[in-house]
Coordinates of N, CA and C in Angstrom, one line a residue:
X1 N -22.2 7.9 40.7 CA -21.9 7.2 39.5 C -23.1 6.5 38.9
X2 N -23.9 5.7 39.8 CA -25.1 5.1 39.2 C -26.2 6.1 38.9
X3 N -26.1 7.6 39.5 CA -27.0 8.7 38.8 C -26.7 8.7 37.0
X4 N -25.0 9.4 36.9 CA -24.5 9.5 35.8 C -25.2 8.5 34.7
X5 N -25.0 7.3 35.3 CA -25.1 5.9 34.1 C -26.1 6.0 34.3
X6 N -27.5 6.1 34.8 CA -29.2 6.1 34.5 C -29.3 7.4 33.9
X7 N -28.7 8.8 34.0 CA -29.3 9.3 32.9 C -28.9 9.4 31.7
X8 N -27.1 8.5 31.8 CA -27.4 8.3 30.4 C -27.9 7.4 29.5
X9 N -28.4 6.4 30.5 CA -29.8 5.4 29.8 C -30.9 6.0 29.8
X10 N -31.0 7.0 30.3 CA -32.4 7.7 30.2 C -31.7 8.7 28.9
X11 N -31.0 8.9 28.5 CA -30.6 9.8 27.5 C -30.5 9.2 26.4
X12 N -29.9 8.1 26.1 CA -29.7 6.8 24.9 C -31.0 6.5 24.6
X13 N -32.7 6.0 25.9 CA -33.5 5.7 25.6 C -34.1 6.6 25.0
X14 N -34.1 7.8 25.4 CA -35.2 9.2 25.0 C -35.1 9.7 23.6
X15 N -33.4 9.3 23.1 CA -33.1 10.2 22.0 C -32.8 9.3 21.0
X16 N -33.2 7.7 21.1 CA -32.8 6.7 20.2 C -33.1 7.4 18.8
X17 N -32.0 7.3 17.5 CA -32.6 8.0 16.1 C -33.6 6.6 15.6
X18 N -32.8 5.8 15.5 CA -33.2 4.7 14.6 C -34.0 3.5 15.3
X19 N -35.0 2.4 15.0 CA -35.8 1.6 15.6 C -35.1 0.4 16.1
X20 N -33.8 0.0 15.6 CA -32.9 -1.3 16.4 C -32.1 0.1 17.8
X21 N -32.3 1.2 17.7 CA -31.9 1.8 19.0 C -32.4 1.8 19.9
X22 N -34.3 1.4 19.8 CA -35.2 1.5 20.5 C -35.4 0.1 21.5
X23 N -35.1 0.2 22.6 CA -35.0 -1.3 23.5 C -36.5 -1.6 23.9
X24 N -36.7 -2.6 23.0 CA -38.0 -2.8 23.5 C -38.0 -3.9 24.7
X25 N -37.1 -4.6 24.5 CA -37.0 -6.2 25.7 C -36.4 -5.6 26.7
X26 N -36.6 -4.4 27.1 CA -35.2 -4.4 28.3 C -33.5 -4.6 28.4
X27 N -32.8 -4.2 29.2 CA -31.6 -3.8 28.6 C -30.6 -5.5 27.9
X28 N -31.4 -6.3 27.8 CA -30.5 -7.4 26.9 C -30.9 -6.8 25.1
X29 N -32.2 -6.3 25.2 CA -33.1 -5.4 24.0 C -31.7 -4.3 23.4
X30 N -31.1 -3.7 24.4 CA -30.8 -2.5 24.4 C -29.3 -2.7 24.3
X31 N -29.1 -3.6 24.6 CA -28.0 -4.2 24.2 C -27.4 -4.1 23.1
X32 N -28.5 -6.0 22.4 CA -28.5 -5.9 20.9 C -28.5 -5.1 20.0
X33 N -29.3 -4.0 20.5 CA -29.6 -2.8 19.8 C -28.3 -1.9 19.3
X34 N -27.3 -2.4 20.5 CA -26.3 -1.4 20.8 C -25.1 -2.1 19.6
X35 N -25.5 -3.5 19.7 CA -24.3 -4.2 19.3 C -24.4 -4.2 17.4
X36 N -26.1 -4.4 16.9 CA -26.5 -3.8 15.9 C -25.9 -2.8 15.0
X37 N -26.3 -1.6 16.0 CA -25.3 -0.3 15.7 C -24.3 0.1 15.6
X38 N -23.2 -0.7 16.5 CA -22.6 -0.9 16.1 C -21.6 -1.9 14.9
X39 N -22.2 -2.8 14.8 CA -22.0 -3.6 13.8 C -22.1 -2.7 12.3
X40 N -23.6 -2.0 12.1 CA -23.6 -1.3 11.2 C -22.6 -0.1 10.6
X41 N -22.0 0.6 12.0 CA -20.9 1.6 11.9 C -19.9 1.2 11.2
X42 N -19.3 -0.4 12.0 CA -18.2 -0.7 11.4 C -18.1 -1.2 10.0
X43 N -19.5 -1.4 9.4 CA -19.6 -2.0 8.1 C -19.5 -0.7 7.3
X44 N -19.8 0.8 7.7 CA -20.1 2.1 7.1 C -18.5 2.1 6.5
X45 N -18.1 2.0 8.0 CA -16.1 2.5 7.8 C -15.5 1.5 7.1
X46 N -15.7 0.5 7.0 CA -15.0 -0.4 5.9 C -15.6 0.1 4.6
X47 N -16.8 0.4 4.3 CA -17.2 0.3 3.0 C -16.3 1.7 2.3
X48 N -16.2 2.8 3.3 CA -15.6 4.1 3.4 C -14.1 3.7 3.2
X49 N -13.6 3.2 4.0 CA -12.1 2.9 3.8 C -12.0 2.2 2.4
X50 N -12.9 1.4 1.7 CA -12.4 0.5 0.9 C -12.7 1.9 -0.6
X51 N -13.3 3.1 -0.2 CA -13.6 3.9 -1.1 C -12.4 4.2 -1.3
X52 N -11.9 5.3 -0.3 CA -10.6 5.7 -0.3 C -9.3 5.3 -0.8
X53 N -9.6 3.8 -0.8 CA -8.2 3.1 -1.1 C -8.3 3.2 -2.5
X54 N -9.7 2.8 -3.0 CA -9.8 3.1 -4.6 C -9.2 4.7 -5.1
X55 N -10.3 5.2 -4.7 CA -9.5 6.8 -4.9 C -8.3 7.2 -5.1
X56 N -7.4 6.8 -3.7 CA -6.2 7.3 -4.0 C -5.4 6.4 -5.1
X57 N -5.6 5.4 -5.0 CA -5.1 4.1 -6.5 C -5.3 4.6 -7.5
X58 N -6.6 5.2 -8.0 CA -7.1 6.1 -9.1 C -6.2 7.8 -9.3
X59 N -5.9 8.3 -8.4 CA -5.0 9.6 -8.1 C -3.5 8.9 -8.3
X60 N -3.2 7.9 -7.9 CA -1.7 7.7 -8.2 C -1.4 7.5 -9.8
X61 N -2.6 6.8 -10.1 CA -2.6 6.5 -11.6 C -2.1 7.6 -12.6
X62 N -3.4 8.2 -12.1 CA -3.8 9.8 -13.0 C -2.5 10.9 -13.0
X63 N -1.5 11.0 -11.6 CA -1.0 10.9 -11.1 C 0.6 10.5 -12.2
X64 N 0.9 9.8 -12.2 CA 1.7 8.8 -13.1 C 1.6 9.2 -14.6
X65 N 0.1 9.5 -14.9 CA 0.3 10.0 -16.1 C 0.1 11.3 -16.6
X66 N -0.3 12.0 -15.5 CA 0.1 13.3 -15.9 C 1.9 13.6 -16.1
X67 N 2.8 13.1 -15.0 CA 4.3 13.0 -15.3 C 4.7 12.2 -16.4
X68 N 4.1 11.4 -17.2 CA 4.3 10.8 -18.6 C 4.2 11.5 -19.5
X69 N 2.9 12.7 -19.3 CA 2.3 13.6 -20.3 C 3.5 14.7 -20.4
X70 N 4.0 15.1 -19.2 CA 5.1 16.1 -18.9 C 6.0 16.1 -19.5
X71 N 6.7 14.8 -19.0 CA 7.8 14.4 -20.0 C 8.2 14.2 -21.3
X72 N 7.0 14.1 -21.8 CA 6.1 13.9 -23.3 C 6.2 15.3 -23.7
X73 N 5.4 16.5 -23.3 CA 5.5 17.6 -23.9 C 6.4 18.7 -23.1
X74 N 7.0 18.5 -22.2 CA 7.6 19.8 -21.6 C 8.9 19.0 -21.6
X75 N 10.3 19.4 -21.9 CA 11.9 19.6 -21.7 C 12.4 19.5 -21.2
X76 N 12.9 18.8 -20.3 CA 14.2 19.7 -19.2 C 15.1 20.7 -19.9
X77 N 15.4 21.8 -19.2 CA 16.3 22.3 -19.7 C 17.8 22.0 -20.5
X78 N 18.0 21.2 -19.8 CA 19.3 20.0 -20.2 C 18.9 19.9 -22.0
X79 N 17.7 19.0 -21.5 CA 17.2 18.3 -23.2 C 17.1 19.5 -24.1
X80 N 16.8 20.7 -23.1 CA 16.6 21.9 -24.5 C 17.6 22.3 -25.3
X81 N 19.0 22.5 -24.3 CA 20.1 22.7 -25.0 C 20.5 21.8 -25.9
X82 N 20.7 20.2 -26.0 CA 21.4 19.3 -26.1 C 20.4 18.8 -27.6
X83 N 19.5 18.8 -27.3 CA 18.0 18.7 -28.5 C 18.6 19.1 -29.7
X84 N 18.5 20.6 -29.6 CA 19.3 21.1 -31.4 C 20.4 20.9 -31.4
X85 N 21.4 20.7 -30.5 CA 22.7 20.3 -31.0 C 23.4 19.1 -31.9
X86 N 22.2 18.1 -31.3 CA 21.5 16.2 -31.9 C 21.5 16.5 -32.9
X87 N 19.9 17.5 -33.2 CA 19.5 17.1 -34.4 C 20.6 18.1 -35.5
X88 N 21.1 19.1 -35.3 CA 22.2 20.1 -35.9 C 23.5 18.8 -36.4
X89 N 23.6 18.1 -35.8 CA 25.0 16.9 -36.1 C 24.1 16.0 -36.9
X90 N 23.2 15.6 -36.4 CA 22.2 14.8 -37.5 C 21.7 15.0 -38.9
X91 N 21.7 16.6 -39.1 CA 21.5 17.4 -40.3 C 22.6 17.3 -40.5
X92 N 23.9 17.5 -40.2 CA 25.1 17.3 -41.2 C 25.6 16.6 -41.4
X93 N 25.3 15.3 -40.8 CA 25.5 14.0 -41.3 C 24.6 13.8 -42.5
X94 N 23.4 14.1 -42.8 CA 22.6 13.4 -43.6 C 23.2 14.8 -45.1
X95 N 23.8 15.9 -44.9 CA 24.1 16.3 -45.8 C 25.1 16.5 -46.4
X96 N 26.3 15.8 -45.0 CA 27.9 15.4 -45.8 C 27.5 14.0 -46.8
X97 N 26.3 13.4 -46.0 CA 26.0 11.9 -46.5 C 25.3 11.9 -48.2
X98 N 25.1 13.0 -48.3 CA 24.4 13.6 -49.7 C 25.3 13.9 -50.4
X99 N 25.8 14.8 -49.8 CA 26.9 15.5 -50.9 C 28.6 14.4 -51.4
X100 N 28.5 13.2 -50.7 CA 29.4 12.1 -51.1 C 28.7 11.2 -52.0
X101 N 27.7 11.1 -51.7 CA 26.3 10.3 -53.0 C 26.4 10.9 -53.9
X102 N 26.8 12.4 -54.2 CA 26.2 13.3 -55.8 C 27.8 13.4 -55.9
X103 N 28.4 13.1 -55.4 CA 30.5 13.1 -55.5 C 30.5 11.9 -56.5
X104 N 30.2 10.9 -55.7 CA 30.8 9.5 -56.3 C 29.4 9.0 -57.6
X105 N 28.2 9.7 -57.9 CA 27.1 9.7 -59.0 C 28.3 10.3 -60.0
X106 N 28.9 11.7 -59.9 CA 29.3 12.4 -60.8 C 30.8 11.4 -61.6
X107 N 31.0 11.0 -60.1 CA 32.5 10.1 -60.6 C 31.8 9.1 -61.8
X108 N 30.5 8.5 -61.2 CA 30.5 6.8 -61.7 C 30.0 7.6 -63.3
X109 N 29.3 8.3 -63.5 CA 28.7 8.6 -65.0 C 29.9 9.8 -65.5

């Protein structure tokens, strides 16, 4: 066990990337170093998580309004049938509503 754990302090030491990895005080050095790096990881993944969250906030949006836009230019089938039939009773309203206007003009003159 104490082979394992010295070479992988011989392996941590040899292959440090960065200069807070590098223990210069000895293992309280190597420590800090450790606690450093870590500290920095966890500030990586917050900063990353806090991206994400925006992102998907921004996708729900976009999201939201592409189904606004949908509803806006595409039909349900329902509405297709039902649509001209509206405006078909709407047009004969407005032309029974005419042709009783030019009825009761012809009465009044």
């Amino acid at each position: 066990m104490t082979n394992s754990f010295k070479d992988l302090l011989v392996d941590i030491l040899t292959h440090a990337t960065t200069d807070a990895m590098r223990p210069t005080k000895g293992p309280k050095g190597l420590c800090r170093a450790m606690e450093n790096e870590l500290a920095t990881v966890k500030r990586d993944l917050l900063k990353a998580q806090a991206k994400l969250k925006n992102r998907e906030a921004k996708f729900r949006e976009l999201k939201g309004q592409i189904a606004k836009l949908n509803t806006m230019v595409f039909v349900s089938r329902k509405d297709q049938t039902t649509t001209p039939a509206i405006l078909n009773r709407h047009l004969n309203r407005t032309k029974a509503h005419q042709q009783r206007l030019k009825t009761v003009q012809r009465q009044i003159s």
